[in-house]
DNA sequence: GAGCCGATATTCT
DNA sequence: GAATATCGGCTCC
């Protein structure tokens, strides 16, 4: 499984669509089927790793699979899955998912019943992911787990929310409609 | 639906 | 001091 993440970020990104991201907090399980991702590499001027390792992005240079969680706009948390060999700062940002397990808990954490996981900051809030999960291994026993799913059809788009390298088409959105992580589907977002 | 704006941690100038 | 891998509430179609 981990070997599938050792490839370059733009190659790994679409593979993550359809995978399950699951958290267990105080015995409460919540999960989403990943439906939107974005790739970032060290050579990419829009990437946090572009300027080399810093205190904040250190985990982005860890081994493939490592979780890189950072604070965005001082308010939200965003989660990435590190790709490539250790020492290389590339990762895939998990932008959105479809609520799977523990929907009620997500509603409680989000304080609303709609738009639960259709954005990177919303996704982490719904799943209870935050700074203390930075650097964790989601394939080891722990609060955050990454579970492979069935490959899903995706459409490629340019990235959003950034000002540099905007035209690089490194954003993937799952296409279809979800019934289970084992079937095929997709978009509850734009 | 689109567009504006404020909240605010971390990094860089 | 400015920019940022965002969100939610607001206005105005």
mmCIF file of C-alpha atoms (C1' of nucleotides) in Angstrom:
data_model
loop_
_atom_site.group_PDB
_atom_site.id
_atom_site.type_symbol
_atom_site.label_atom_id
_atom_site.label_comp_id
_atom_site.label_asym_id
_atom_site.label_seq_id
_atom_site.Cartn_x
_atom_site.Cartn_y
_atom_site.Cartn_z
ATOM 1 C CA UNK A 1 0.000 0.000 0.000
ATOM 2 C CA UNK A 2 2.677 2.435 1.022
ATOM 3 C CA UNK A 3 4.541 1.669 -2.219
ATOM 4 C CA UNK A 4 1.619 3.184 -4.152
ATOM 5 C CA UNK A 5 2.390 6.503 -2.470
ATOM 6 C CA UNK A 6 6.094 6.563 -3.214
ATOM 7 C CA UNK A 7 5.492 7.775 -6.794
ATOM 8 C CA UNK A 8 5.467 11.488 -7.744
ATOM 9 C CA UNK A 9 2.560 13.487 -6.272
ATOM 10 C CA UNK A 10 0.761 14.124 -9.600
ATOM 11 C CA UNK A 11 0.722 10.359 -10.136
ATOM 12 C CA UNK A 12 -0.379 9.470 -6.624
ATOM 13 C CA UNK A 13 -3.101 12.125 -6.341
ATOM 14 C CA UNK A 14 -5.756 10.547 -8.605
ATOM 15 C CA UNK A 15 -5.064 7.144 -7.027
ATOM 16 C CA UNK A 16 -6.243 8.447 -3.664
ATOM 17 C CA UNK A 17 -9.731 9.158 -4.984
ATOM 18 C CA UNK A 18 -12.076 6.524 -3.597
ATOM 19 C CA UNK A 19 -9.862 5.822 -0.569
ATOM 20 C CA UNK A 20 -11.319 6.071 2.899
ATOM 21 C CA UNK A 21 -9.961 8.596 5.418
ATOM 22 C CA UNK A 22 -11.115 7.477 8.859
ATOM 23 C CA UNK A 23 -10.582 8.926 12.323
ATOM 24 C CA UNK A 24 -11.301 7.436 15.722
ATOM 25 C CA UNK A 25 -11.590 9.948 18.558
ATOM 26 C CA UNK A 26 -12.620 8.732 22.010
ATOM 27 C CA UNK A 27 -14.122 5.659 20.400
ATOM 28 C CA UNK A 28 -16.164 7.653 17.902
ATOM 29 C CA UNK A 29 -15.508 6.741 14.279
ATOM 30 C CA UNK A 30 -15.961 9.119 11.361
ATOM 31 C CA UNK A 31 -14.834 8.652 7.776
ATOM 32 C CA UNK A 32 -15.148 10.075 4.294
ATOM 33 C CA UNK A 33 -14.533 8.709 0.822
ATOM 34 C CA UNK A 34 -11.927 11.015 -0.737
ATOM 35 C CA UNK A 35 -13.401 12.826 -3.731
ATOM 36 C CA UNK A 36 -11.083 15.725 -4.465
ATOM 37 C CA UNK A 37 -7.287 16.026 -4.263
ATOM 38 C CA UNK A 38 -4.511 18.361 -5.314
ATOM 39 C CA UNK A 39 -0.800 17.619 -5.952
ATOM 40 C CA UNK A 40 2.178 19.674 -4.748
ATOM 41 C CA UNK A 41 5.866 19.026 -5.391
ATOM 42 C CA UNK A 42 9.077 20.622 -4.183
ATOM 43 C CA UNK A 43 9.669 22.137 -7.635
ATOM 44 C CA UNK A 44 6.250 23.764 -7.517
ATOM 45 C CA UNK A 45 6.391 27.476 -6.549
ATOM 46 C CA UNK A 46 2.924 27.181 -4.991
ATOM 47 C CA UNK A 47 4.013 24.395 -2.651
ATOM 48 C CA UNK A 48 4.831 24.927 1.019
ATOM 49 C CA UNK A 49 7.971 22.851 0.407
ATOM 50 C CA UNK A 50 9.270 25.117 -2.387
ATOM 51 C CA UNK A 51 11.668 26.911 -0.062
ATOM 52 C CA UNK A 52 13.011 23.774 1.591
ATOM 53 C CA UNK A 53 12.168 22.369 5.034
ATOM 54 C CA UNK A 54 10.888 24.699 7.779
ATOM 55 C CA UNK A 55 9.449 23.968 11.195
ATOM 56 C CA UNK A 56 5.952 24.017 9.797
ATOM 57 C CA UNK A 57 6.420 21.831 6.714
ATOM 58 C CA UNK A 58 8.940 19.346 8.181
ATOM 59 C CA UNK A 59 6.614 16.353 7.905
ATOM 60 C CA UNK A 60 6.157 17.058 4.198
ATOM 61 C CA UNK A 61 9.728 15.782 3.769
ATOM 62 C CA UNK A 62 9.013 12.538 5.637
ATOM 63 C CA UNK A 63 8.460 9.076 4.139
ATOM 64 C CA UNK A 64 5.551 8.375 1.773
ATOM 65 C CA UNK A 65 2.236 8.148 3.588
ATOM 66 C CA UNK A 66 3.115 10.556 6.386
ATOM 67 C CA UNK A 67 0.355 13.025 7.231
ATOM 68 C CA UNK A 68 1.211 16.716 6.810
ATOM 69 C CA UNK A 69 -1.308 18.845 8.699
ATOM 70 C CA UNK A 70 -0.927 22.622 8.624
ATOM 71 C CA UNK A 71 -2.967 25.642 9.641
ATOM 72 C CA UNK A 72 -4.458 27.606 6.793
ATOM 73 C CA UNK A 73 -5.240 31.319 7.051
ATOM 74 C CA UNK A 74 -4.611 30.991 10.768
ATOM 75 C CA UNK A 75 -7.977 29.351 11.233
ATOM 76 C CA UNK A 76 -8.463 26.064 9.444
ATOM 77 C CA UNK A 77 -6.505 22.837 9.366
ATOM 78 C CA UNK A 78 -5.691 21.094 6.072
ATOM 79 C CA UNK A 79 -4.410 17.541 5.677
ATOM 80 C CA UNK A 80 -2.000 16.143 3.090
ATOM 81 C CA UNK A 81 -0.610 12.690 2.366
ATOM 82 C CA UNK A 82 3.152 12.819 1.731
ATOM 83 C CA UNK A 83 4.379 11.166 -1.479
ATOM 84 C CA UNK A 84 7.755 10.293 -3.007
ATOM 85 C CA UNK A 85 10.902 9.141 -1.179
ATOM 86 C CA UNK A 86 11.760 10.506 2.277
ATOM 87 C CA UNK A 87 13.651 13.778 1.976
ATOM 88 C CA UNK A 88 11.546 14.977 -0.929
ATOM 89 C CA UNK A 89 8.901 17.597 -0.140
ATOM 90 C CA UNK A 90 5.930 16.457 -2.164
ATOM 91 C CA UNK A 91 2.397 15.691 -1.026
ATOM 92 C CA UNK A 92 -1.246 15.462 -1.996
ATOM 93 C CA UNK A 93 -3.731 17.835 -0.375
ATOM 94 C CA UNK A 94 -7.039 16.165 0.482
ATOM 95 C CA UNK A 95 -9.574 18.793 -0.543
ATOM 96 C CA UNK A 96 -12.923 17.093 -0.149
ATOM 97 C CA UNK A 97 -14.744 13.857 0.546
ATOM 98 C CA UNK A 98 -18.175 12.322 0.852
ATOM 99 C CA UNK A 99 -19.359 11.607 4.417
ATOM 100 C CA UNK A 100 -19.294 7.863 5.014
ATOM 101 C CA UNK A 101 -19.247 6.760 8.656
ATOM 102 C CA UNK A 102 -20.293 8.856 11.667
ATOM 103 C CA UNK A 103 -22.272 11.476 9.831
ATOM 104 C CA UNK A 104 -24.008 12.556 13.060
ATOM 105 C CA UNK A 105 -20.681 13.263 14.710
ATOM 106 C CA UNK A 106 -19.623 15.319 11.695
ATOM 107 C CA UNK A 107 -22.811 17.369 11.968
ATOM 108 C CA UNK A 108 -22.027 17.964 15.628
ATOM 109 C CA UNK A 109 -18.432 19.027 14.946
ATOM 110 C CA UNK A 110 -19.416 21.237 12.023
ATOM 111 C CA UNK A 111 -22.474 22.748 13.709
ATOM 112 C CA UNK A 112 -24.524 22.359 10.542
ATOM 113 C CA UNK A 113 -26.089 19.627 8.442
ATOM 114 C CA UNK A 114 -24.944 20.654 4.982
ATOM 115 C CA UNK A 115 -21.518 21.222 3.413
ATOM 116 C CA UNK A 116 -19.946 18.825 5.898
ATOM 117 C CA UNK A 117 -16.811 17.821 3.991
ATOM 118 C CA UNK A 118 -16.770 19.746 0.705
ATOM 119 C CA UNK A 119 -13.611 21.752 1.347
ATOM 120 C CA UNK A 120 -10.145 21.116 2.855
ATOM 121 C CA UNK A 121 -10.852 23.005 6.090
ATOM 122 C CA UNK A 122 -14.323 21.503 6.447
ATOM 123 C CA UNK A 123 -12.981 18.004 5.874
ATOM 124 C CA UNK A 124 -10.534 18.242 8.790
ATOM 125 C CA UNK A 125 -13.121 19.848 11.060
ATOM 126 C CA UNK A 126 -15.701 17.143 10.326
ATOM 127 C CA UNK A 127 -13.154 14.396 10.995
ATOM 128 C CA UNK A 128 -11.629 16.109 14.037
ATOM 129 C CA UNK A 129 -8.160 16.308 12.447
ATOM 130 C CA UNK A 130 -5.869 19.040 13.793
ATOM 131 C CA UNK A 131 -2.261 20.031 14.412
ATOM 132 C CA UNK A 132 -1.431 17.227 16.801
ATOM 133 C CA UNK A 133 -1.976 14.739 13.973
ATOM 134 C CA UNK A 134 0.817 16.270 11.892
ATOM 135 C CA UNK A 135 3.524 13.703 11.122
ATOM 136 C CA UNK A 136 1.421 10.649 11.991
ATOM 137 C CA UNK A 137 1.561 7.459 9.955
ATOM 138 C CA UNK A 138 -2.018 6.649 8.812
ATOM 139 C CA UNK A 139 -1.053 3.009 8.171
ATOM 140 C CA UNK A 140 0.025 2.524 11.756
ATOM 141 C CA UNK A 141 -2.390 2.098 14.656
ATOM 142 C CA UNK A 142 -3.610 5.576 15.561
ATOM 143 C CA UNK A 143 -6.450 8.102 15.448
ATOM 144 C CA UNK A 144 -6.163 8.716 11.700
ATOM 145 C CA UNK A 145 -6.301 5.877 9.176
ATOM 146 C CA UNK A 146 -6.025 5.808 5.404
ATOM 147 C CA UNK A 147 -7.727 2.826 3.773
ATOM 148 C CA UNK A 148 -7.288 1.968 0.079
ATOM 149 C CA UNK A 149 -10.452 1.870 -1.995
ATOM 150 C CA UNK A 150 -11.432 1.033 -5.506
ATOM 151 C CA UNK A 151 -9.997 3.265 -8.265
ATOM 152 C CA UNK A 152 -12.418 5.959 -9.378
ATOM 153 C CA UNK A 153 -12.862 7.876 -12.600
ATOM 154 C CA UNK A 154 -11.676 11.459 -12.226
ATOM 155 C CA UNK A 155 -11.537 14.645 -14.159
ATOM 156 C CA UNK A 156 -8.500 16.903 -14.017
ATOM 157 C CA UNK A 157 -8.794 20.630 -13.358
ATOM 158 C CA UNK A 158 -6.436 23.451 -12.551
ATOM 159 C CA UNK A 159 -5.792 24.208 -8.911
ATOM 160 C CA UNK A 160 -7.605 26.813 -6.879
ATOM 161 C CA UNK A 161 -6.902 28.962 -3.846
ATOM 162 C CA UNK A 162 -3.351 29.761 -4.934
ATOM 163 C CA UNK A 163 -1.731 32.551 -6.933
ATOM 164 C CA UNK A 164 1.362 30.807 -8.299
ATOM 165 C CA UNK A 165 1.322 28.080 -10.967
ATOM 166 C CA UNK A 166 -2.447 28.380 -11.136
ATOM 167 C CA UNK A 167 -2.600 26.738 -14.519
ATOM 168 C CA UNK A 168 -0.919 23.503 -13.520
ATOM 169 C CA UNK A 169 -3.754 20.954 -13.865
ATOM 170 C CA UNK A 170 -2.927 19.139 -10.660
ATOM 171 C CA UNK A 171 -6.353 18.961 -9.092
ATOM 172 C CA UNK A 172 -8.512 15.873 -9.476
ATOM 173 C CA UNK A 173 -12.222 15.583 -8.817
ATOM 174 C CA UNK A 174 -13.954 12.209 -8.663
ATOM 175 C CA UNK A 175 -16.745 11.699 -11.181
ATOM 176 C CA UNK A 176 -19.975 9.793 -10.585
ATOM 177 C CA UNK A 177 -22.187 9.183 -7.582
ATOM 178 C CA UNK A 178 -21.408 7.380 -4.344
ATOM 179 C CA UNK A 179 -23.056 4.394 -2.872
ATOM 180 C CA UNK A 180 -20.060 2.751 -1.213
ATOM 181 C CA UNK A 181 -16.298 3.064 -1.234
ATOM 182 C CA UNK A 182 -16.264 -0.181 -3.187
ATOM 183 C CA UNK A 183 -18.502 1.085 -5.920
ATOM 184 C CA UNK A 184 -18.003 4.099 -8.094
ATOM 185 C CA UNK A 185 -19.229 7.702 -7.956
ATOM 186 C CA UNK A 186 -18.585 11.304 -6.900
ATOM 187 C CA UNK A 187 -18.984 14.996 -6.722
ATOM 188 C CA UNK A 188 -20.700 16.824 -3.952
ATOM 189 C CA UNK A 189 -18.627 19.863 -4.606
ATOM 190 C CA UNK A 190 -17.752 22.220 -7.414
ATOM 191 C "C1'" DG B 1 -25.639 31.283 -8.108
ATOM 192 C "C1'" DA B 2 -21.605 35.255 -7.705
ATOM 193 C "C1'" DG B 3 -18.944 38.654 -5.169
ATOM 194 C "C1'" DC B 4 -17.198 40.987 -0.978
ATOM 195 C "C1'" DC B 5 -15.182 40.681 3.552
ATOM 196 C "C1'" DG B 6 -13.329 39.496 8.187
ATOM 197 C "C1'" DA B 7 -10.977 36.052 11.116
ATOM 198 C "C1'" DT B 8 -5.827 35.044 12.049
ATOM 199 C "C1'" DA B 9 -0.957 31.515 12.320
ATOM 200 C "C1'" DT B 10 2.955 31.103 9.852
ATOM 201 C "C1'" DT B 11 6.222 32.532 6.593
ATOM 202 C "C1'" DC B 12 8.694 35.781 3.997
ATOM 203 C "C1'" DT B 13 10.063 40.754 2.824
ATOM 204 C "C1'" DG C 1 3.622 44.512 7.055
ATOM 205 C "C1'" DA C 2 1.862 41.473 3.356
ATOM 206 C "C1'" DA C 3 0.482 37.104 1.527
ATOM 207 C "C1'" DT C 4 -1.621 32.686 2.091
ATOM 208 C "C1'" DA C 5 -3.122 25.280 -0.441
ATOM 209 C "C1'" DT C 6 -10.070 28.792 3.621
ATOM 210 C "C1'" DC C 7 -14.675 29.424 5.431
ATOM 211 C "C1'" DG C 8 -19.076 31.390 6.477
ATOM 212 C "C1'" DG C 9 -22.120 35.131 6.467
ATOM 213 C "C1'" DC C 10 -23.703 38.648 4.038
ATOM 214 C "C1'" DT C 11 -25.501 41.171 -0.182
ATOM 215 C "C1'" DC C 12 -27.309 41.189 -4.742
ATOM 216 C "C1'" DC C 13 -28.874 39.196 -8.593
#
